[in-house]
JSON list of C-alpha atoms in Angstrom, two decimals:
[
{"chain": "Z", "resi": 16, "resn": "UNK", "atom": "CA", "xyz": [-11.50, -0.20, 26.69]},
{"chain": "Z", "resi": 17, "resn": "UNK", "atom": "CA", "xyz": [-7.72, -1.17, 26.58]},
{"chain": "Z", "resi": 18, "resn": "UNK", "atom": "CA", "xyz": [-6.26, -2.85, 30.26]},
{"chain": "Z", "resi": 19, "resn": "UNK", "atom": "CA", "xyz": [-2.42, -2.65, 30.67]},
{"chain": "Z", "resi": 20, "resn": "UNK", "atom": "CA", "xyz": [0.16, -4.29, 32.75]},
{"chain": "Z", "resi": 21, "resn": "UNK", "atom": "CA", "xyz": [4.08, -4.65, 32.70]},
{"chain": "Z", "resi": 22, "resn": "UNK", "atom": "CA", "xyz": [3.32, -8.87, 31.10]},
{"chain": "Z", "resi": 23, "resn": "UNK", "atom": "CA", "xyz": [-0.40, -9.38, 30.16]},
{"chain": "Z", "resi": 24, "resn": "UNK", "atom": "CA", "xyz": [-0.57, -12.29, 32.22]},
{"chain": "Z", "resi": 25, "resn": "UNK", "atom": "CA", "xyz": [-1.96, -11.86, 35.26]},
{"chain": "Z", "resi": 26, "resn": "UNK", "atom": "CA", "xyz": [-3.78, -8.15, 36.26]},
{"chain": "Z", "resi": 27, "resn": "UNK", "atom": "CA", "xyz": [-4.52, -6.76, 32.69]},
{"chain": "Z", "resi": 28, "resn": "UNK", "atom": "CA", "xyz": [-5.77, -10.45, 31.09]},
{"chain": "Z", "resi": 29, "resn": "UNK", "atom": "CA", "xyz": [-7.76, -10.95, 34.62]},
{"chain": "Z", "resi": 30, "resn": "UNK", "atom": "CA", "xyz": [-9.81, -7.26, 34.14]},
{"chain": "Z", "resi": 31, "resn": "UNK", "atom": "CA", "xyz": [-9.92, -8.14, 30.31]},
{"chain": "Z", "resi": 32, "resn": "UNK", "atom": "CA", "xyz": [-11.65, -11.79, 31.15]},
{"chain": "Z", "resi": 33, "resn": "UNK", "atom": "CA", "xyz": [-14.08, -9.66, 33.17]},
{"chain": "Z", "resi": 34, "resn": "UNK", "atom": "CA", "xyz": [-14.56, -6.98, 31.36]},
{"chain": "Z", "resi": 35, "resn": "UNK", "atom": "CA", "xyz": [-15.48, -9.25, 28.36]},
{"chain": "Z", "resi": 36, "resn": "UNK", "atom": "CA", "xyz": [-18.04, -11.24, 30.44]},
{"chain": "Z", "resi": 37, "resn": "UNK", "atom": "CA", "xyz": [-19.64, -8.33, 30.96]},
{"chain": "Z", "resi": 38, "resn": "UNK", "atom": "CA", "xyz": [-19.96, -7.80, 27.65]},
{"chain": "Z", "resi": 39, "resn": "UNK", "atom": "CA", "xyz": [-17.66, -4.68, 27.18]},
{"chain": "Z", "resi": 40, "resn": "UNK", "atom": "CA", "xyz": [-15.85, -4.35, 24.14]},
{"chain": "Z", "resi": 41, "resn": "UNK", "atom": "CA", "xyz": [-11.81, -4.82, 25.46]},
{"chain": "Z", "resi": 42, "resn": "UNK", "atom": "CA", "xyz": [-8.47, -5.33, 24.54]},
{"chain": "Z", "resi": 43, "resn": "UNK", "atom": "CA", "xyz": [-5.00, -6.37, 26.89]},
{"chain": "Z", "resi": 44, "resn": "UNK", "atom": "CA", "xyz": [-1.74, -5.31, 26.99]},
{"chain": "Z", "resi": 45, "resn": "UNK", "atom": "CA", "xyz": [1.50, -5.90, 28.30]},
{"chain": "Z", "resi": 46, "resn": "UNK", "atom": "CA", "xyz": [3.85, -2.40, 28.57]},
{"chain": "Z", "resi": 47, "resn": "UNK", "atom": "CA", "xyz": [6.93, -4.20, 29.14]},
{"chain": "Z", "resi": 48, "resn": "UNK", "atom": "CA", "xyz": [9.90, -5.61, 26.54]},
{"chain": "Z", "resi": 49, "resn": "UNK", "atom": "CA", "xyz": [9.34, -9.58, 27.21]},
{"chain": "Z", "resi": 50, "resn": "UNK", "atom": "CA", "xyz": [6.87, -11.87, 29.84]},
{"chain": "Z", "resi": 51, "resn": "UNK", "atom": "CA", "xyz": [8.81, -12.61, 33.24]},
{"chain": "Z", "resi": 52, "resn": "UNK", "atom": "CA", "xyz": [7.27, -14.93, 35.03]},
{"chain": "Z", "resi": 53, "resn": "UNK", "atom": "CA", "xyz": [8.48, -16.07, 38.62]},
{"chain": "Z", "resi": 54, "resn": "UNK", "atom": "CA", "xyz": [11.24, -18.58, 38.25]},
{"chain": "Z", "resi": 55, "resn": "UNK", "atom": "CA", "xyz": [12.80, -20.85, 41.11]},
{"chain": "Z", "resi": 56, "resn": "UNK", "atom": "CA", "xyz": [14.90, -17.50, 42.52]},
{"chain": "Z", "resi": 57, "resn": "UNK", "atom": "CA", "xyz": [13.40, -13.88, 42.33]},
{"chain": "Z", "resi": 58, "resn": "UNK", "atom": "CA", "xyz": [15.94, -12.83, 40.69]},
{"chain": "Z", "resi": 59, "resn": "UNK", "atom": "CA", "xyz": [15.93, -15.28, 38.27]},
{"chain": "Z", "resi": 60, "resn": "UNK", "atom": "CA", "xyz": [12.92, -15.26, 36.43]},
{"chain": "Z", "resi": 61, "resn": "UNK", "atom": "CA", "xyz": [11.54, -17.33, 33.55]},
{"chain": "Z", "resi": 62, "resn": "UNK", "atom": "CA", "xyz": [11.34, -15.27, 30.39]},
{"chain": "Z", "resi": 63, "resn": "UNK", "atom": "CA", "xyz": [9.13, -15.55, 27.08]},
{"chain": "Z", "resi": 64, "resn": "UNK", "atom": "CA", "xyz": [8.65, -13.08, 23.76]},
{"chain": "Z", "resi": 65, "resn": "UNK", "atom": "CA", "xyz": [5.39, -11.34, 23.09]},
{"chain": "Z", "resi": 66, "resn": "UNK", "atom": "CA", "xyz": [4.85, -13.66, 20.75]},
{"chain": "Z", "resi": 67, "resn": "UNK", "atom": "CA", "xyz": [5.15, -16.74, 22.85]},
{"chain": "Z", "resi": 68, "resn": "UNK", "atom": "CA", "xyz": [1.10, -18.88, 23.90]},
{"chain": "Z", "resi": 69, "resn": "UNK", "atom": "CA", "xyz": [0.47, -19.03, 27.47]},
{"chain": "Z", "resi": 70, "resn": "UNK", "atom": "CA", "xyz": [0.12, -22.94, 26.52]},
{"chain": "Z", "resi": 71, "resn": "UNK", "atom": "CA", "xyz": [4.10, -22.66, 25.77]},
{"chain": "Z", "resi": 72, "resn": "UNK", "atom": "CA", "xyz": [5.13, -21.06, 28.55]},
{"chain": "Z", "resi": 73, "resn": "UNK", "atom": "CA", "xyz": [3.00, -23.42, 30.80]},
{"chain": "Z", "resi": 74, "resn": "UNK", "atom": "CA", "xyz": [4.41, -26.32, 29.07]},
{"chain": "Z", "resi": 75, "resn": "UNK", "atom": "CA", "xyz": [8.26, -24.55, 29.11]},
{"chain": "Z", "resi": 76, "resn": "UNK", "atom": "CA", "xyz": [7.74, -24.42, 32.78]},
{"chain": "Z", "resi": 77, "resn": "UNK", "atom": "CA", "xyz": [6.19, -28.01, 33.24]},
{"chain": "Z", "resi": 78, "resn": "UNK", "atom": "CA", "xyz": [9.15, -29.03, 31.41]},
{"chain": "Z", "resi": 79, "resn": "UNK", "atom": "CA", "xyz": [11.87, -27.62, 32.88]},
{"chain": "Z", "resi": 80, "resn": "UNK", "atom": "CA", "xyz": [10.83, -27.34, 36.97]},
{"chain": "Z", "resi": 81, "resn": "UNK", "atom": "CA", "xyz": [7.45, -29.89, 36.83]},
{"chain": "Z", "resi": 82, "resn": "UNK", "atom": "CA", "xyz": [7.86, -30.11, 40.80]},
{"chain": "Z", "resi": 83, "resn": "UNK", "atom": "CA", "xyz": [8.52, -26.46, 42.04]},
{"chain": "Z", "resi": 84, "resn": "UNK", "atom": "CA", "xyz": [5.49, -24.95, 39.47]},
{"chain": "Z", "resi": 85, "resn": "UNK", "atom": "CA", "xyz": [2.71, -28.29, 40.56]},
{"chain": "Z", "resi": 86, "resn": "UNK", "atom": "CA", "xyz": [3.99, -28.00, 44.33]},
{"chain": "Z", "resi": 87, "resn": "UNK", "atom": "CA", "xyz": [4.80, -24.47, 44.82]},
{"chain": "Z", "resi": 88, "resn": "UNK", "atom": "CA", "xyz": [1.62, -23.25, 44.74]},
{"chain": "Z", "resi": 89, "resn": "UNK", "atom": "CA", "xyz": [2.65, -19.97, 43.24]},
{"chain": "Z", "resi": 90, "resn": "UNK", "atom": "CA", "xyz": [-0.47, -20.21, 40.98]},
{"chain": "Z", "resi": 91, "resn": "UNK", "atom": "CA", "xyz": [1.16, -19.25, 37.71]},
{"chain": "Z", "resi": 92, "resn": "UNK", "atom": "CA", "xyz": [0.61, -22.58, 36.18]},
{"chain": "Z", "resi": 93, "resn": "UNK", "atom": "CA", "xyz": [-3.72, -21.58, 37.17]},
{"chain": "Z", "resi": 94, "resn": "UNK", "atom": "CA", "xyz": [-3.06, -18.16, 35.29]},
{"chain": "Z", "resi": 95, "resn": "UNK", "atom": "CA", "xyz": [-1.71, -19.33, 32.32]},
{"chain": "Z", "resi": 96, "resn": "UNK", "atom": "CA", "xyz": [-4.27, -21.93, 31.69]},
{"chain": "Z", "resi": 97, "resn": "UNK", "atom": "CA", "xyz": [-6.88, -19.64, 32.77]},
{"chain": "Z", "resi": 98, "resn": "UNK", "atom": "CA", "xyz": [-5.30, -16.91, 30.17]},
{"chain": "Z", "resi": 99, "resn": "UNK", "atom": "CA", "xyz": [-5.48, -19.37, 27.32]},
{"chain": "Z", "resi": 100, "resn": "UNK", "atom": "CA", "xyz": [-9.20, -19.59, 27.49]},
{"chain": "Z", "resi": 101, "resn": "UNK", "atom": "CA", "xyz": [-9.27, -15.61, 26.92]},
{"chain": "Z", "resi": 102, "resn": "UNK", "atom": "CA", "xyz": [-6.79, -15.44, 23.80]},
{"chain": "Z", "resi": 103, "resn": "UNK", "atom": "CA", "xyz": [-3.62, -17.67, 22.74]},
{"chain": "Z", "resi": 104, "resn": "UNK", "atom": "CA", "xyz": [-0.87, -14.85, 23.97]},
{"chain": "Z", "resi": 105, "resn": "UNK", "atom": "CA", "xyz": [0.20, -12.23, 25.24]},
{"chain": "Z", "resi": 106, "resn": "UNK", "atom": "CA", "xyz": [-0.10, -8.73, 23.06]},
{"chain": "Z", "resi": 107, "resn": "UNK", "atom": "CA", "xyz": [2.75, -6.50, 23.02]},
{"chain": "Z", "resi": 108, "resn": "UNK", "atom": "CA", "xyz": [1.26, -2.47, 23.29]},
{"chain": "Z", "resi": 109, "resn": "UNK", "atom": "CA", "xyz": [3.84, -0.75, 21.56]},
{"chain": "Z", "resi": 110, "resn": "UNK", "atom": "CA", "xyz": [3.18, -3.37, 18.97]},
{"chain": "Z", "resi": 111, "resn": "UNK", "atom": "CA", "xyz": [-0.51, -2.39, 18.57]},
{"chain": "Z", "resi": 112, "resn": "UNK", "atom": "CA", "xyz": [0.21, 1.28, 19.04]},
{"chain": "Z", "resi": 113, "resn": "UNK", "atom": "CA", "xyz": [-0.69, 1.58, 15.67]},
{"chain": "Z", "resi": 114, "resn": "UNK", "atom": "CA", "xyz": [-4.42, 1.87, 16.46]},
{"chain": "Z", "resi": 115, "resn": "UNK", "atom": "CA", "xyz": [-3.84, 5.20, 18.56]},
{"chain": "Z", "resi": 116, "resn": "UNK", "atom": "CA", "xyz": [-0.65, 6.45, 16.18]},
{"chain": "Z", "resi": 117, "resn": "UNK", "atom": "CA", "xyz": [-2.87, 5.95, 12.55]},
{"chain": "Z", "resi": 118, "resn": "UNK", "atom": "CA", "xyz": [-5.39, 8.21, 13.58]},
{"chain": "Z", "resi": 119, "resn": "UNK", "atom": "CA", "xyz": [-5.84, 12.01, 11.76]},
{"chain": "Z", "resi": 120, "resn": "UNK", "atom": "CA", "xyz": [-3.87, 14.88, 14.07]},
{"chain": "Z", "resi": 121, "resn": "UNK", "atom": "CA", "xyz": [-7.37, 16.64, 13.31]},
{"chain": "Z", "resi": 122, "resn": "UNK", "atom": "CA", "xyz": [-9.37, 14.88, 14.80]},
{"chain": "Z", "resi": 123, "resn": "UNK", "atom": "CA", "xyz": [-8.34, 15.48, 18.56]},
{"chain": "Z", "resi": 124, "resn": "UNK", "atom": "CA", "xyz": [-9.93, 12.65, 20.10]},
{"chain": "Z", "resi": 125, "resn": "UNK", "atom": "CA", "xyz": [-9.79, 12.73, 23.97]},
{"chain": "Z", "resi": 126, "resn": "UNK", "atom": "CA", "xyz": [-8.94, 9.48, 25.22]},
{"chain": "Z", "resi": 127, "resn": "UNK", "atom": "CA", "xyz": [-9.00, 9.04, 29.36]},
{"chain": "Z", "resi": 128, "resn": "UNK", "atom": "CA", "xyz": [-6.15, 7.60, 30.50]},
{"chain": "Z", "resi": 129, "resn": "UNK", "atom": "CA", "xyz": [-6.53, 6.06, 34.11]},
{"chain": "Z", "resi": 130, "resn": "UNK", "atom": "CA", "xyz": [-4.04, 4.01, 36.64]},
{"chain": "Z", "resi": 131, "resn": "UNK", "atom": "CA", "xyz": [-5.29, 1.76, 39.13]},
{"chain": "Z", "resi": 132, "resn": "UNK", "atom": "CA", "xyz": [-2.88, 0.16, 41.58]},
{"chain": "Z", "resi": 133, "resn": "UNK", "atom": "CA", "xyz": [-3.26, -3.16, 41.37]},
{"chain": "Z", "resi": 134, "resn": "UNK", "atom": "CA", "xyz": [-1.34, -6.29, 43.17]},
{"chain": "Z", "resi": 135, "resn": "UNK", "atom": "CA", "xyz": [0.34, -8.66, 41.15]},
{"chain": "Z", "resi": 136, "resn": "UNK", "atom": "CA", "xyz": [-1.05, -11.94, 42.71]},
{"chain": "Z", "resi": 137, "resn": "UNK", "atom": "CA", "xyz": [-4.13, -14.12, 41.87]},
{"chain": "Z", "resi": 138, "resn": "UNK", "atom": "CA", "xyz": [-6.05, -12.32, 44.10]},
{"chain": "Z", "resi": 139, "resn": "UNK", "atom": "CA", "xyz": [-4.76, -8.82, 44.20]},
{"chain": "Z", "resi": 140, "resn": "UNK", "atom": "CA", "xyz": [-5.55, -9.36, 40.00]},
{"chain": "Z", "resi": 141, "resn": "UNK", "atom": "CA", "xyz": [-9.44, -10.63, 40.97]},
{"chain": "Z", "resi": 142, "resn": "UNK", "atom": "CA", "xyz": [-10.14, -7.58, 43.08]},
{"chain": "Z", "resi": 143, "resn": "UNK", "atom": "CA", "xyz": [-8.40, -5.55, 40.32]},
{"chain": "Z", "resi": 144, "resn": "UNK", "atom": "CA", "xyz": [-10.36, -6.50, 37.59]},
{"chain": "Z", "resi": 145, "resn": "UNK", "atom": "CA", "xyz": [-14.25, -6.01, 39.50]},
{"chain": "Z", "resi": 146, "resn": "UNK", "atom": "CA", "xyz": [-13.39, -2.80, 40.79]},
{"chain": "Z", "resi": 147, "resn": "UNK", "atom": "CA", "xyz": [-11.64, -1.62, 36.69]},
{"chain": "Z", "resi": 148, "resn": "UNK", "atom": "CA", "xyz": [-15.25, -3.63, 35.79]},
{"chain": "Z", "resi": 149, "resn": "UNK", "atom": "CA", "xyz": [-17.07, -1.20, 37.93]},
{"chain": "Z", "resi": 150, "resn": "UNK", "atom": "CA", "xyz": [-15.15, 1.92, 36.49]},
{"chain": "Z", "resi": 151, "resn": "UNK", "atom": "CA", "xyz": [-15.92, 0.77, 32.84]},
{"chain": "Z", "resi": 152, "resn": "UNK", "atom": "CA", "xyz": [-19.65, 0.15, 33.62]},
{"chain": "Z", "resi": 153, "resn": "UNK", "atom": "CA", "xyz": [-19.66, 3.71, 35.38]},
{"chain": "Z", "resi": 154, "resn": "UNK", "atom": "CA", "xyz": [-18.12, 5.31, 32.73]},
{"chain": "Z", "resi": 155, "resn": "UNK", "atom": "CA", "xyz": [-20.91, 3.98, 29.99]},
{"chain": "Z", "resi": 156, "resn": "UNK", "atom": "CA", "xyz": [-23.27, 5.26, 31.97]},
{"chain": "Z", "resi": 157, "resn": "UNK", "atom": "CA", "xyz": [-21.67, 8.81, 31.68]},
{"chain": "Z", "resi": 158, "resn": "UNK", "atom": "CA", "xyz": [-24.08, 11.09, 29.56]},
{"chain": "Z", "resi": 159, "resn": "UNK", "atom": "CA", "xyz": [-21.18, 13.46, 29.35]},
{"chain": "Z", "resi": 160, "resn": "UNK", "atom": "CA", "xyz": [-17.73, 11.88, 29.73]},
{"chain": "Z", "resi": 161, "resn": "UNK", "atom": "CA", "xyz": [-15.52, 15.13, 29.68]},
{"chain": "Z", "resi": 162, "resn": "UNK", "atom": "CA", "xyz": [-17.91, 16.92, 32.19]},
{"chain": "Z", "resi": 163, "resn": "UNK", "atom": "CA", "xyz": [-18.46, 14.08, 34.56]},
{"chain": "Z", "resi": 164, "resn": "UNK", "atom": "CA", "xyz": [-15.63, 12.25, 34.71]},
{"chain": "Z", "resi": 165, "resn": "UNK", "atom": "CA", "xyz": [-13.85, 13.40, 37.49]},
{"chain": "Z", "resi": 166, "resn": "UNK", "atom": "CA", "xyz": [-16.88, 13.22, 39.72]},
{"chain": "Z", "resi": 167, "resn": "UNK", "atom": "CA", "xyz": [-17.55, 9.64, 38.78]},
{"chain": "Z", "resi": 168, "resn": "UNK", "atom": "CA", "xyz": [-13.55, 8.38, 39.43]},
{"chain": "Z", "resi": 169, "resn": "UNK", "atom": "CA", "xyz": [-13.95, 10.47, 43.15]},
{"chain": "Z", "resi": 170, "resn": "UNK", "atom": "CA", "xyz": [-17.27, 8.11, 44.05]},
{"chain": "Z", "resi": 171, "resn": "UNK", "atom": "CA", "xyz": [-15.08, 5.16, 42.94]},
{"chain": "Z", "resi": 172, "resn": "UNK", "atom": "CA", "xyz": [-12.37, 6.13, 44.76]},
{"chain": "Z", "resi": 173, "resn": "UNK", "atom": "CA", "xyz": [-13.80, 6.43, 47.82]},
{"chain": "Z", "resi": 174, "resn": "UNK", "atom": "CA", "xyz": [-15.91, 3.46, 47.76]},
{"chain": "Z", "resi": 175, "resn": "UNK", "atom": "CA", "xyz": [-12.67, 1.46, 46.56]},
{"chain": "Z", "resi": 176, "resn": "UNK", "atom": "CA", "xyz": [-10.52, 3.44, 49.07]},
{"chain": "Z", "resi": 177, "resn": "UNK", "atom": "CA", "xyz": [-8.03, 4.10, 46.51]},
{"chain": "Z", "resi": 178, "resn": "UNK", "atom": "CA", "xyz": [-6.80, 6.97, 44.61]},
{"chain": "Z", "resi": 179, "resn": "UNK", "atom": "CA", "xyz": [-6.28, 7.25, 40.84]},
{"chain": "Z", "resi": 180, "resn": "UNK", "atom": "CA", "xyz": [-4.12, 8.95, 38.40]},
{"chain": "Z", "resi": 181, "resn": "UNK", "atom": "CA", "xyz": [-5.81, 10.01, 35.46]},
{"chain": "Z", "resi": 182, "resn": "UNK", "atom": "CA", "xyz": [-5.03, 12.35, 32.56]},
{"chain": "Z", "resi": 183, "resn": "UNK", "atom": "CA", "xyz": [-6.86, 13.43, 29.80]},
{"chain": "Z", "resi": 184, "resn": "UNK", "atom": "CA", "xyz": [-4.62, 12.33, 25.96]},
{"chain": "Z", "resi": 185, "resn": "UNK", "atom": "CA", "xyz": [-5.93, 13.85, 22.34]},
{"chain": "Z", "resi": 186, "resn": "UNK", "atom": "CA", "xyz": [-5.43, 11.89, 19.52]}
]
């Protein structure tokens, strides 16, 4: 399974933390050009590369505004050391596009591509990632993906009360 945000901080490393205690084979992504995390003004945000550790930016942030990231209570500080304890950083997809690009044209793969709405807060990423660990579980338990598929995201959906886009991709 692949999980993707705009950073791969907060919703896509939450669902890939449970998705891996679960056992389920799972990588993260981050769909955007750099990581923005919240900075002292919205519209000034605190930006990092791709290629930047969560222990970094923690530590950039610590260094530079110690008392609005311990006394805020934003949380981010929480996130990034709970990220490092997943993988060192973030991961970049169009840099690991490779692994859907390098496969033959003759093959023609489907691959289920499926947004869920999530909120980008602690908690909004929490209830994100059991109800994505739900969908993942469901899906494994599929004896025919391309038949039942639709039918399985409907139950979720209801139960959840949310709807989701999802399109069908052949590689």
């Amino acid at each position: 399974f692949a999980v993707v945000c705009v950073r791969n901080v907060n919703r896509s490393m939450e669902a890939h933390g449970v998705l891996g205690n679960k056992g389920l084979d799972v990588r993260s992504f981050g769909a955007g050009s750099c990581v923005k995390l919240p900075g002292r003004r919205p519209h000034l945000p605190m930006v990092y590369d791709f290629a930047s550790t969560y222990r970094q930016m923690r530590d950039d942030l610590v260094s530079k505004e110690r008392e609005f990231y311990t006394r805020n209570g934003n949380g981010i500080l929480h996130v990034l050391r709970r990220k490092e304890r997943i993988r060192p950083s973030p991961e970049r997809f169009r840099s690991a596009r490779s692994a859907l690009t390098s496969c033959s044209r003759e093959t023609l793969q489907p691959v289920h591509v499926t947004n869920v709405e999530v909120e980008d807060d602690p908690e909004g990423a929490t209830l994100g990632a059991f109800l994505l660990c739900e969908l993942c579980q469901g899906l494994q338990q599929l004896a025919d993906t391309e038949d039942q598929m639709g039918r399985m995201l409907l139950q979720v959906e209801q139960r959840a009360g949310k709807s989701f886009l999802h399109t069908v991709c052949f590689y």
